[in-house]
Coordinates of C-alpha atoms in Angstrom, one line a residue:
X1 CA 140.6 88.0 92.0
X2 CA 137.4 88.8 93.7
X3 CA 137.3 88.3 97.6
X4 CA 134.6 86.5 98.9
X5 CA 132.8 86.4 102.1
X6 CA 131.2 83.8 104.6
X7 CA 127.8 83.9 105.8
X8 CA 126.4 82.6 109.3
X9 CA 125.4 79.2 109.5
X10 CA 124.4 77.0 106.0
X11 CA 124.4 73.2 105.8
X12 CA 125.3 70.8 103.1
X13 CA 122.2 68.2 102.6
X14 CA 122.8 65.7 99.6
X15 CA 122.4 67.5 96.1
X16 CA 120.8 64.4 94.0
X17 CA 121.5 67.0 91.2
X18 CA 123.4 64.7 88.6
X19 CA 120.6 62.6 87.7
X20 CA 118.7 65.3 86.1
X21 CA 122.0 66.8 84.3
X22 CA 122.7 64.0 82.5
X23 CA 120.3 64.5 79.2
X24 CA 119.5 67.9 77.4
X25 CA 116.5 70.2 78.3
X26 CA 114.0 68.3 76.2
X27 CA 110.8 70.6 74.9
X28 CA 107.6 69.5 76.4
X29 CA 104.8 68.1 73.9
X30 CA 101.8 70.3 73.4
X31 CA 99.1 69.7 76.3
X32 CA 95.5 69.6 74.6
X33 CA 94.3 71.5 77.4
X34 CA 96.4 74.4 79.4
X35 CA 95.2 76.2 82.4
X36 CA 96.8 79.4 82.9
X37 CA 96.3 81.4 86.1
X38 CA 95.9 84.9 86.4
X39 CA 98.0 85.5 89.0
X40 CA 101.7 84.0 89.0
X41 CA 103.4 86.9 90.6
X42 CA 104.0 89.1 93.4
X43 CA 101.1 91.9 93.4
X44 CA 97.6 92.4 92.3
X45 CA 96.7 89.6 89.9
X46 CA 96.0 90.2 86.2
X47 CA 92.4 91.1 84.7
X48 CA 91.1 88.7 82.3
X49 CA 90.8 90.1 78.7
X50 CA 89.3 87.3 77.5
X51 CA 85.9 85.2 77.2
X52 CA 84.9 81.7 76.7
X53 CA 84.9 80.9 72.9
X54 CA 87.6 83.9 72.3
X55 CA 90.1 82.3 69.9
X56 CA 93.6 83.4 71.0
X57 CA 96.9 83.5 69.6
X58 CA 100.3 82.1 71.1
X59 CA 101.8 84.9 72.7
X60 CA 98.4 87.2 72.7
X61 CA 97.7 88.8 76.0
X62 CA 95.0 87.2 78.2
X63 CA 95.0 89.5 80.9
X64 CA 96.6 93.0 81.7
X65 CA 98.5 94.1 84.7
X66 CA 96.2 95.8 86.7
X67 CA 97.9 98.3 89.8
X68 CA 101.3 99.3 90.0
X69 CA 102.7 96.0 91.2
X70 CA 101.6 93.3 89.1
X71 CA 102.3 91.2 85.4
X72 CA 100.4 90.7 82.2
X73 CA 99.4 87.2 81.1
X74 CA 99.7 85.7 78.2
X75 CA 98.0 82.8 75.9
X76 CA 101.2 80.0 75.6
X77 CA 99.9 78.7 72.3
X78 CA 97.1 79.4 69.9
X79 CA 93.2 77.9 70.3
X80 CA 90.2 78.3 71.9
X81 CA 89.4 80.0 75.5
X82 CA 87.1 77.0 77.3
X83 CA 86.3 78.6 80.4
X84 CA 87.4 81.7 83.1
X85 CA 86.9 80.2 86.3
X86 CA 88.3 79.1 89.4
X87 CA 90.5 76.3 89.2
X88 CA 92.9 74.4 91.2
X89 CA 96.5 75.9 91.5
X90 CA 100.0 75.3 92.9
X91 CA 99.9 76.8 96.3
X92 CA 100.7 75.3 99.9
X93 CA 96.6 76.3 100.8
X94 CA 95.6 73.7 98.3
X95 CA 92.7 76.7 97.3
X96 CA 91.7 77.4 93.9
X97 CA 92.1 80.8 92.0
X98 CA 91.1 82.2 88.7
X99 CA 92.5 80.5 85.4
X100 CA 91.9 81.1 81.5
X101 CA 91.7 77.6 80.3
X102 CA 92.6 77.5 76.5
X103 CA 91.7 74.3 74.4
X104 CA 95.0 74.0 72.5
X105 CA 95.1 73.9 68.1
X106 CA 97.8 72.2 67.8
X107 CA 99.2 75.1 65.4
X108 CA 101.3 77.4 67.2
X109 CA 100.2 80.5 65.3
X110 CA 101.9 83.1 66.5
X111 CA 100.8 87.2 67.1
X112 CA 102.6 89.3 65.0
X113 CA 105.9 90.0 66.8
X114 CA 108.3 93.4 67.0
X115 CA 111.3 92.7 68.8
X116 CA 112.3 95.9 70.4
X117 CA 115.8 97.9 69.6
X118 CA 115.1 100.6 71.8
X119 CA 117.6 102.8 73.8
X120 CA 115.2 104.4 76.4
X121 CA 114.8 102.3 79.8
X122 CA 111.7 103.1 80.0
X123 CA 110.3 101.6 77.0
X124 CA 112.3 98.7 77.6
X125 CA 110.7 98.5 81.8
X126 CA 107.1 98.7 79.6
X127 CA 107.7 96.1 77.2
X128 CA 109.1 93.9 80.6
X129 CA 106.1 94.5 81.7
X130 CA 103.6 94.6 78.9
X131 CA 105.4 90.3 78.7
X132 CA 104.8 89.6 81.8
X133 CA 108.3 88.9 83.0
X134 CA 108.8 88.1 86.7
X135 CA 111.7 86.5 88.8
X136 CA 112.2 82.9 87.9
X137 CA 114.4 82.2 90.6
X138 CA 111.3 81.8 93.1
X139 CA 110.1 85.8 94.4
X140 CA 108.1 86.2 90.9
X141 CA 108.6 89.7 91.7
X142 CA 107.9 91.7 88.4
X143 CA 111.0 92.5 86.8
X144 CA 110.3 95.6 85.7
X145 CA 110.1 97.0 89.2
X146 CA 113.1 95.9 89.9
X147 CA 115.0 97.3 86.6
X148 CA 113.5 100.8 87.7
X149 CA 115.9 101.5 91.1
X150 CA 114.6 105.4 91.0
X151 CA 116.8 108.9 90.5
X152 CA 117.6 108.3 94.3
X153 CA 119.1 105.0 93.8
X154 CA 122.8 104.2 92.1
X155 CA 123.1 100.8 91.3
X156 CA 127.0 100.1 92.0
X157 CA 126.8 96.0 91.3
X158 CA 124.1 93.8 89.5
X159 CA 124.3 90.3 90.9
X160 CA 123.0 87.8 89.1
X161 CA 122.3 84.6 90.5
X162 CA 123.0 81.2 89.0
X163 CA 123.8 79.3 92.5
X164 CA 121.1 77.1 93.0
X165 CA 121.7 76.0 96.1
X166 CA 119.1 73.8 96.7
X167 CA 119.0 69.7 96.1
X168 CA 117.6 67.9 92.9
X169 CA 117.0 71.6 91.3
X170 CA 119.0 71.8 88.5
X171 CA 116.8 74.3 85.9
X172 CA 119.4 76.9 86.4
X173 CA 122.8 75.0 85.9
X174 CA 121.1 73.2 82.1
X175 CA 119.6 76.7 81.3
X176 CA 123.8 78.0 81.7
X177 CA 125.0 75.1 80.0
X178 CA 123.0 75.2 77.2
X179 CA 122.4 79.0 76.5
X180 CA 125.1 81.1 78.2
X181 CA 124.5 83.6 75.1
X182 CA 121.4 84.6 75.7
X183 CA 121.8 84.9 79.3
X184 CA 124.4 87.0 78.9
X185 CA 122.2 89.9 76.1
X186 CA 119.7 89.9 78.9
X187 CA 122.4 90.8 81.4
X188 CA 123.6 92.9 79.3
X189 CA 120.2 95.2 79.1
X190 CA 119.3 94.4 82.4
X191 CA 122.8 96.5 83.6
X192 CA 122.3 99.1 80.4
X193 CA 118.5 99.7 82.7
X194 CA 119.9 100.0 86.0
X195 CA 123.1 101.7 85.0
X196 CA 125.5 99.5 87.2
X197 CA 129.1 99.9 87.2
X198 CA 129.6 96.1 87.8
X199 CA 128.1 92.8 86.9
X200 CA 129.3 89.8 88.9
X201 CA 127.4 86.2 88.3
X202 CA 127.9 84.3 91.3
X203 CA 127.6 80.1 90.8
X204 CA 128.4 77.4 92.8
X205 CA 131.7 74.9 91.9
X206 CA 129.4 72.4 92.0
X207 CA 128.7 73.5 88.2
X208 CA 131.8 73.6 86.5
X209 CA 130.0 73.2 83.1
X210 CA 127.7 76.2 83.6
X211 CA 131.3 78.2 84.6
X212 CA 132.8 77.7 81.8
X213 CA 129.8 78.2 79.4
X214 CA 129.3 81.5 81.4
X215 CA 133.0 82.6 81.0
X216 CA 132.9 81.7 77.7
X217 CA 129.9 84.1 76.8
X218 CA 131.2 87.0 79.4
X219 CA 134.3 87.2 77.2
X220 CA 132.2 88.0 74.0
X221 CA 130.0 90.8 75.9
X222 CA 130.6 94.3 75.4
X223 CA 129.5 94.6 79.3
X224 CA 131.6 93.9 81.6
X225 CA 130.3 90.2 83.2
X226 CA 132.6 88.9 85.8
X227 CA 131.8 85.2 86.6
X228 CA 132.6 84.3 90.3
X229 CA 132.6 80.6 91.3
X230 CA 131.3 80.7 95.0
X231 CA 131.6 77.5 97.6
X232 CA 128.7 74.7 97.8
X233 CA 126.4 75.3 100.5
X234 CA 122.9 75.8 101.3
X235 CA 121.3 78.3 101.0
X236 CA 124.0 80.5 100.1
X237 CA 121.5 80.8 96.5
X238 CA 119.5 83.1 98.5
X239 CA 119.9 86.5 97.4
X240 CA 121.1 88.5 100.4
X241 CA 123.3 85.5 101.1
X242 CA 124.8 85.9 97.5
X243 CA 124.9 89.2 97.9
X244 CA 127.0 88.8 101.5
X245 CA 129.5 86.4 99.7
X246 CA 129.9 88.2 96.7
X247 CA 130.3 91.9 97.9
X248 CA 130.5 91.5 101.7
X249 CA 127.4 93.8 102.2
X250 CA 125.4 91.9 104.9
X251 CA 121.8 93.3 104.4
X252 CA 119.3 93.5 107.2
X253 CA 116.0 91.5 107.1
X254 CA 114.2 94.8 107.4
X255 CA 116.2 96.0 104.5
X256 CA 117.1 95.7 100.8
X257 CA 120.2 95.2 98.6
X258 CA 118.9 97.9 96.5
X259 CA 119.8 100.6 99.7
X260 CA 123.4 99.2 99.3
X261 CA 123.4 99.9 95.8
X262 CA 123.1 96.6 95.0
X263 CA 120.5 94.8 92.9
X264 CA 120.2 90.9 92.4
X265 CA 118.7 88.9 89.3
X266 CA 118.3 85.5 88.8
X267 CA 119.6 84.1 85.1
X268 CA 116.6 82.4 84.1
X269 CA 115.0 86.0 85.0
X270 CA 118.1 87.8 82.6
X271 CA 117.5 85.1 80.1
X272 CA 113.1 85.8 80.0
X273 CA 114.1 89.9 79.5
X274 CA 116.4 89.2 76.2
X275 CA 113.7 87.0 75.1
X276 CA 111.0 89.4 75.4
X277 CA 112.8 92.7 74.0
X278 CA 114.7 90.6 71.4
X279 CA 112.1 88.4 70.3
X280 CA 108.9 90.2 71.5
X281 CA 108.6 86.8 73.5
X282 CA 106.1 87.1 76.3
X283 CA 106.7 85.2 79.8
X284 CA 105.0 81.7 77.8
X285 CA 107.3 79.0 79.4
X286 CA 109.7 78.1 81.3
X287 CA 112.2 75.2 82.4
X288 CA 111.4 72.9 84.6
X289 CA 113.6 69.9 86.5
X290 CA 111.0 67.1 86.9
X291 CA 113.3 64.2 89.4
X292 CA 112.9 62.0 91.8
X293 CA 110.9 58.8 92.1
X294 CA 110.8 58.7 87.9
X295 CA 112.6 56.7 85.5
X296 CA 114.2 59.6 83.6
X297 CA 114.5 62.8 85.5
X298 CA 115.2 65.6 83.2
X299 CA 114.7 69.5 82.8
X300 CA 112.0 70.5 80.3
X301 CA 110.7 73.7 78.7
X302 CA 107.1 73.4 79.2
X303 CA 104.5 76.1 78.4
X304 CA 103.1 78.0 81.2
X305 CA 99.2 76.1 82.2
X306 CA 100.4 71.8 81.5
X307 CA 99.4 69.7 83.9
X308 CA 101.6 69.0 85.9
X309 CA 100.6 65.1 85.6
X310 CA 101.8 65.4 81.9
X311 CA 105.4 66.5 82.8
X312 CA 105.4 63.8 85.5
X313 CA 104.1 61.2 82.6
X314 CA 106.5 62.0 80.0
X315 CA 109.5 61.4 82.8
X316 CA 108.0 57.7 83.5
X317 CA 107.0 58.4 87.3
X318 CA 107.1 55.2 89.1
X319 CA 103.7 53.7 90.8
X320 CA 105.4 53.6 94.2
X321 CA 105.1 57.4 94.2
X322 CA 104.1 58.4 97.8
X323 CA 103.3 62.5 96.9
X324 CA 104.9 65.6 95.2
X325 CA 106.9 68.3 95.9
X326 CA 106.8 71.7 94.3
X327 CA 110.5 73.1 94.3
X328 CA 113.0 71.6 96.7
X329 CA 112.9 69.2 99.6
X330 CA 113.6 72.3 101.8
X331 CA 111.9 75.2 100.9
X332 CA 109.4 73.2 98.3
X333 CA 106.1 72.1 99.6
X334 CA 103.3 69.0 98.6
X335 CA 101.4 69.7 95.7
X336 CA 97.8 69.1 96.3
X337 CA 97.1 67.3 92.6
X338 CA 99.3 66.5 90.4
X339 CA 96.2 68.2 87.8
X340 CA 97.5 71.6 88.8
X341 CA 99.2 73.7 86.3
X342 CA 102.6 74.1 85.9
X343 CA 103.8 78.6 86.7
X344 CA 106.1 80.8 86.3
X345 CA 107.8 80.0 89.7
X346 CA 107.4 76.0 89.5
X347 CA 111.3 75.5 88.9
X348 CA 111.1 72.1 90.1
X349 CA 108.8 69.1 90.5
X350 CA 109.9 66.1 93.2
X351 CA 108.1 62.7 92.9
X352 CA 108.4 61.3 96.4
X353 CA 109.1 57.2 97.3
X354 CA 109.9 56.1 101.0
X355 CA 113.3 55.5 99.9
X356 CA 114.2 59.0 99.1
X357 CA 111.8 60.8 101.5
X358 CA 111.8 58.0 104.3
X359 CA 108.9 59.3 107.3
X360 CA 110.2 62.1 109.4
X361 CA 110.7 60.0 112.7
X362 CA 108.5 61.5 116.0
X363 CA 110.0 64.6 117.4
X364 CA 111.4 64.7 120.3
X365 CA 111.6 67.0 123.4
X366 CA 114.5 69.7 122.8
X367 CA 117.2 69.5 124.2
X368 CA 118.5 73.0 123.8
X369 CA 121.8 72.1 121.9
X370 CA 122.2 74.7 120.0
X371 CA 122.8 73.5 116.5
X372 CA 119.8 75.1 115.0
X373 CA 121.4 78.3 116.1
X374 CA 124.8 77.5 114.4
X375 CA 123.0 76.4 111.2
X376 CA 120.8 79.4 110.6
X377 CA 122.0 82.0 108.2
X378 CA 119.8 84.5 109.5
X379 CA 121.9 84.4 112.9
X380 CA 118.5 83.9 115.1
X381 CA 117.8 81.7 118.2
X382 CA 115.8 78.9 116.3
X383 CA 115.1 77.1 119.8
X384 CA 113.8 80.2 121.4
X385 CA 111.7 81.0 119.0
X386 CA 110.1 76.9 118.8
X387 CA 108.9 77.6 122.3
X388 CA 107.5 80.9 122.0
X389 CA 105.5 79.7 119.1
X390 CA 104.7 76.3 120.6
X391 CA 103.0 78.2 124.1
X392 CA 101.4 81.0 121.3
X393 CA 103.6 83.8 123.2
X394 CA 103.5 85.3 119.8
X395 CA 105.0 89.0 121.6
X396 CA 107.6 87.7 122.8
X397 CA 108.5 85.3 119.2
X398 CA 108.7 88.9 117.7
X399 CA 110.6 90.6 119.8
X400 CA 113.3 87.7 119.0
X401 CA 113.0 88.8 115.2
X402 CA 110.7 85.9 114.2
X403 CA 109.9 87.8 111.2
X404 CA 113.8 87.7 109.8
X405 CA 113.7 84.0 109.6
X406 CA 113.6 82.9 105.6
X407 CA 112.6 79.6 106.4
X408 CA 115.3 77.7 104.6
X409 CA 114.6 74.7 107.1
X410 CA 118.5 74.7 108.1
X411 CA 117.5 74.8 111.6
X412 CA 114.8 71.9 110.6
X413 CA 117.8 69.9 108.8
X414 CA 120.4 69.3 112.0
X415 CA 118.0 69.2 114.6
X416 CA 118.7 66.0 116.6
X417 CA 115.1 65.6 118.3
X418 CA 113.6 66.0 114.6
X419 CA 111.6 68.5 115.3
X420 CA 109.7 70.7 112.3
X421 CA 110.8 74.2 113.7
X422 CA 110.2 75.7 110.3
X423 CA 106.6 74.6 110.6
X424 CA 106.6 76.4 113.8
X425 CA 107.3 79.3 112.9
X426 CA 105.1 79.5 109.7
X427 CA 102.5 78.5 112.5
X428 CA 103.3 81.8 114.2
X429 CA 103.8 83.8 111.6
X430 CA 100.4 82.7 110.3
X431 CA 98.6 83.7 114.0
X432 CA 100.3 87.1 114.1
X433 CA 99.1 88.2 110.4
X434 CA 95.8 86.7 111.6
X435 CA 95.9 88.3 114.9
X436 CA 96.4 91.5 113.2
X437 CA 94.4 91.6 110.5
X438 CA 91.3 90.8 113.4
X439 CA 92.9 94.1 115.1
X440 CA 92.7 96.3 112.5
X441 CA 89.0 94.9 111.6
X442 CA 88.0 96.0 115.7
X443 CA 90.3 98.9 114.9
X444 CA 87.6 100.2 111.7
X445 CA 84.6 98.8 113.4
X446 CA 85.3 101.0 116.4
X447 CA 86.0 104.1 114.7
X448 CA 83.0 103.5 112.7
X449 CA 80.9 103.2 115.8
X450 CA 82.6 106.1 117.1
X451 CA 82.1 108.2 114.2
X452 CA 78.1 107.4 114.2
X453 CA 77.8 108.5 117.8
X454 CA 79.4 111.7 116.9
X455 CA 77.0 112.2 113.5
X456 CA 74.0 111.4 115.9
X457 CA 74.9 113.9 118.8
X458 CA 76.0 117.0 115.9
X459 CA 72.6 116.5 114.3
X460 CA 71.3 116.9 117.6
X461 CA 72.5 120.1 118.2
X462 CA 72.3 120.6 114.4
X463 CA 68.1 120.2 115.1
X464 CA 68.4 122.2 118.1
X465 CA 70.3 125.6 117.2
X466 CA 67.8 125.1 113.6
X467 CA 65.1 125.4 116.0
X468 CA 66.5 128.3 118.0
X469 CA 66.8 130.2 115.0
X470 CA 63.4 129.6 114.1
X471 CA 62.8 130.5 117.5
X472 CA 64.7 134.1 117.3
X473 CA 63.3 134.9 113.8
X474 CA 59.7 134.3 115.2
X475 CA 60.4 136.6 118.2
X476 CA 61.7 139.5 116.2
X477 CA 59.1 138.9 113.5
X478 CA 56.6 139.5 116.1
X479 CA 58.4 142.2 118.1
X480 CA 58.1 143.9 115.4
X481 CA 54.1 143.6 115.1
X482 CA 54.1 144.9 118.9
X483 CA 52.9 142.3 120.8
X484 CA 50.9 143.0 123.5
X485 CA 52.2 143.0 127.3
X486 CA 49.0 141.2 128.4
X487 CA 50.5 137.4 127.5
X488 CA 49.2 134.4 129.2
X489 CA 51.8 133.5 131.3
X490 CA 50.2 130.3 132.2
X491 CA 49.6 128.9 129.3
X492 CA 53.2 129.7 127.8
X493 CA 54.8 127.5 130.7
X494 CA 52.3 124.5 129.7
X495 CA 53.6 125.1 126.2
X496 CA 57.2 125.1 127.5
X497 CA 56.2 122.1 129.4
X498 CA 55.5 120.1 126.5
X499 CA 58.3 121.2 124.4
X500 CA 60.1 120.3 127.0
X501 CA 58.4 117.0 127.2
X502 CA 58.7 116.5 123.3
X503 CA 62.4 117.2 123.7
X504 CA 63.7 114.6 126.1
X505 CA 61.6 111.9 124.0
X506 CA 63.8 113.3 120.8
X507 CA 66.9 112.9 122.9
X508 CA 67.7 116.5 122.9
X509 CA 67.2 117.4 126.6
X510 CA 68.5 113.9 128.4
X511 CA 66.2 112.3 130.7
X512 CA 68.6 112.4 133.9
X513 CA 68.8 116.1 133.5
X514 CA 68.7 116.5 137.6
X515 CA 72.4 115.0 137.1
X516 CA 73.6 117.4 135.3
X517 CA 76.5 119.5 135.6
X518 CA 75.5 122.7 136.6
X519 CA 77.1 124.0 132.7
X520 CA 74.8 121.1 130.6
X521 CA 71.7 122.9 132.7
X522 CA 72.7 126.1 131.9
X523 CA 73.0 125.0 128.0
X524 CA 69.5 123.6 128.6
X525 CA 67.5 126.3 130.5
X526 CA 68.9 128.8 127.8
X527 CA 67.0 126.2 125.2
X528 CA 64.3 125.9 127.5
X529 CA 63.7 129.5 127.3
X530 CA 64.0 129.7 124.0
X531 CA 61.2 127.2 123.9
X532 CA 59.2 129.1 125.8
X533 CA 59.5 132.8 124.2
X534 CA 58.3 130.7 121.4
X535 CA 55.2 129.5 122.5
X536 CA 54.4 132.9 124.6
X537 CA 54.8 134.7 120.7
X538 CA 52.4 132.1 119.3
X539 CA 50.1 132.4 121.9
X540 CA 49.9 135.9 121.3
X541 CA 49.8 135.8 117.7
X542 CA 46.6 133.1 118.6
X543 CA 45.2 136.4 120.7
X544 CA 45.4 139.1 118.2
X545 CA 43.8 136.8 114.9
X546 CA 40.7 136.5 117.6

């Protein structure tokens, strides 16, 4: 029996998970149009591979990973590439970023397909990320980063997540219920990359079904899967707090589980890597719980690029809609258009009504009660931190670790004067990467400025010591001709003069040279003189061709 641990803080908000258990995970009808976006991961986005009028193939790659951290693309069903533009996508910013938009066939013609029986990690990493497989639990991190820890690093325990902590989401528990089996192959590779001794999957008894479907599969693995059935509260899905419960590591917010030897998955992530090496079956779709304010919520697997709209169509959303939410009601955020495409980290879709997301009510002054602080897993002082953000003392916000908060909105959640801390602190965090970035713009402008005063004065004295050396070669050229001793003294210091005029116009000799340091006229005269024995030889050199 595996000991589990407590983490700081956590809430319980109302689940509203049942209604979208109660039917199976229904496949999505084929779009006409799909809109895939080049860049649905952590990292350098994918470069496109395609052209308009290109036809494409389900399962054909679009775009390739380009950099070291970043995830191939793939076409989601046979047809013909429309456009590669700029399109509108599923992000808080409500801006647009680059998508292949593929007229859809209607025949599901597949590429030719080699599932993979390999047993060297590395080709298996390479085919994770030749398919474009990221983590479906939220990070879209790419997997095959993960899965390659490093000769340094022993991976003692693979977690893998089923949790899903937070309300209405329920992709994760249908996705257990329904295909343990193949949860449990990719967990099985996914340990056979990393090498770990242990494999514990850690899900909430909220999900009794999903626990025994799990158990049930663990017992026909050759690896050894221990299930673990972990207490109901929220956010204890998040990885490190998973990791805390499950193993009693408590890992910093400047660190990562990977420096305990620990590494965490999620199961829709383990379920994406058997598909791919088992079925050479590229990162095309995904489930997705579409609830709320629609007549029949439901999870579906829907192909990566549908409209959202469609999804939210088939479900029978209701016309007293009042806006969307991408992912949960505290972590999620609105959904600009309900046109945008559906990615691989939209787990979740939320049509809002005023009776299930009534109007936050006016905030409040703060009271300084302390229940944000008891709430918050991350054991920070949320009501410190609202009033160093609200008066933009953005020093003192980080010196009380504003950048450890995971914004999980527990603090938000029990607040008695309702006020949106979590927005807050996004505020801040947003004005110190801001702040910084303008810092390290001054930063390179100044050094550049710097470094083109320094080129100007070294070709100064670059011009000047290539005109002394001119000078000396003249004198000994003529030294040797044996000048005569009968120079015009006169007329060399009027042709000093004028050098000496020409030079402080060039910016060699500086024009408030009477105050100088008596070292910068000493530098000068000896230039000066050189000047001089220059114009005495040429004067002579004038004498003798008369």
């Amino acid at each position: 029996m595996r000991t589990l641990y407590k983490f700081n803080g956590g809430v319980h908000p109302p689940q509203h998970k049942a209604e979208s258990t109660r039917q199976p995970i229904l496949a999505a009808p084929l779009p006409a149009l799909l809109t895939v976006p080049l860049q649905q991961h952590i990292g350098a986005p994918a470069k496109a591979l395609v052209r308009p009028g290109d036809r494409v193939l389900k399962g054909q790659m679009i775009a390739r990973a380009e950099g070291n951290v970043s995830a191939a693309v793939h076409a989601p069903t046979s047809g013909t590439v429309r456009t590669v533009e700029m399109r509108a996508v599923p992000h808080p910013s409500g801006l647009r970023d680059l998508c292949v938009e593929i007229e859809v066939d209607g025949e599901e013609r597949w590429i030719e397909r080699r599932p993979l029986d390999a047993n060297d990690p590395g080709v298996l990493r390479h085919r994770l990320r030749e398919s474009g497989v990221v983590g479906l639990g939220g990070a879209v991190f790419p997997s095959f980063i993960k899965l390659n820890p490093g000769n340094r690093q022993k991976i003692q325990t693979l977690v893998i997540n089923g949790a899903e902590c937070e309300p209405y989401i329920t992709c994760d528990d249908m996705l257990m219920r329904e295909r343990a089996d193949e949860i449990v192959q990719g967990i099985a590779l996914m340990r056979y990359m990393l090498n770990a001794q242990e494999v514990v999957v850690g899900i909430e008894d909220n999900k009794p079904e999903a626990i025994a479907a799990m158990r049930a599969a663990a017992t026909q693995s050759d690896a050894p899967i221990e299930v673990v059935t972990v207490p109901t509260i929220y956010p204890g899905g998040g990885a490190k707090q998973l990791v805390r419960v499950l193993t009693g590591i408590e890992v910093a917010a400047d660190a990562r589980s990977l420096d305990f030897g620990v590494q965490c998955f999620n199961v829709a992530t383990a379920y994406a890597v058997h598909r791919a090496v088992h079925h050479d079956e590229p990162a095309l779709s995904r489930i997705v719980t579409i609830t709320g304010n629609v007549a029949a919520p439901r999870n579906y697997e829907a192909l990566i690029g549908t409209p959202i709209a469609e999804l939210l169509r088939h479900a029978g959303e209701k016309p007293d809609t009042t806006g969307h939410l991408m992912g949960g009601p505290m972590m999620g955020f609105d959904l600009p258009a309900t046109g945008v495409p559906l990615t691989k980290a939209t787990n979740c879709v939320i049509a809002k009504s005023r009776a299930l997301f009534p109007p936050a009510p006016a905030a409040l002054p703060c009271i300084r009660c302390g229940e944000c602080a008891r709430a918050c897993p991350a054991d920070l002082q949320p009501m410190d931190l609202y009033w160093f953000a609200k008066s933009r003392n953005f020093g003192k916000a980080q010196e009380f670790a504003l950048f450890d908060c995971i914004e999980c909105g527990c603090c938000s959640y029990v607040c008695p004067s309702h006020i949106p801390l979590v927005q807050y602190f996004r505020f801040a965090k947003s004005e110190i990467h801001a702040r910084e970035k303008e810092k390290k713009a001054a930063d390179t402008a100044r050094e550049r400025h710097e470094f083109r005063l320094f080129r100007i004065e070294r070709e100064k004295h670059e011009r000047a010591e290539r005109l002394a050396q001119k000078a000396t070669e003249k004198l000994a050229t003529l030294q040797a001709e044996a000048p005569s001793a009968e120079t015009n003294a006169k007329q060399a210091a009027i042709l000093a003069a004028i050098e000496r005029a020409q030079a402080k116009k060039a910016g060699i000799i500086p024009r408030n040279i009477d105050n100088l340091p008596p070292e910068k006229l000493a530098e000068i005269a000896e230039i000066e003189a050189r000047r001089a024995q220059m114009a005495a030889m040429a004067q002579t050199k004038d004498s003798k061709a008369e």
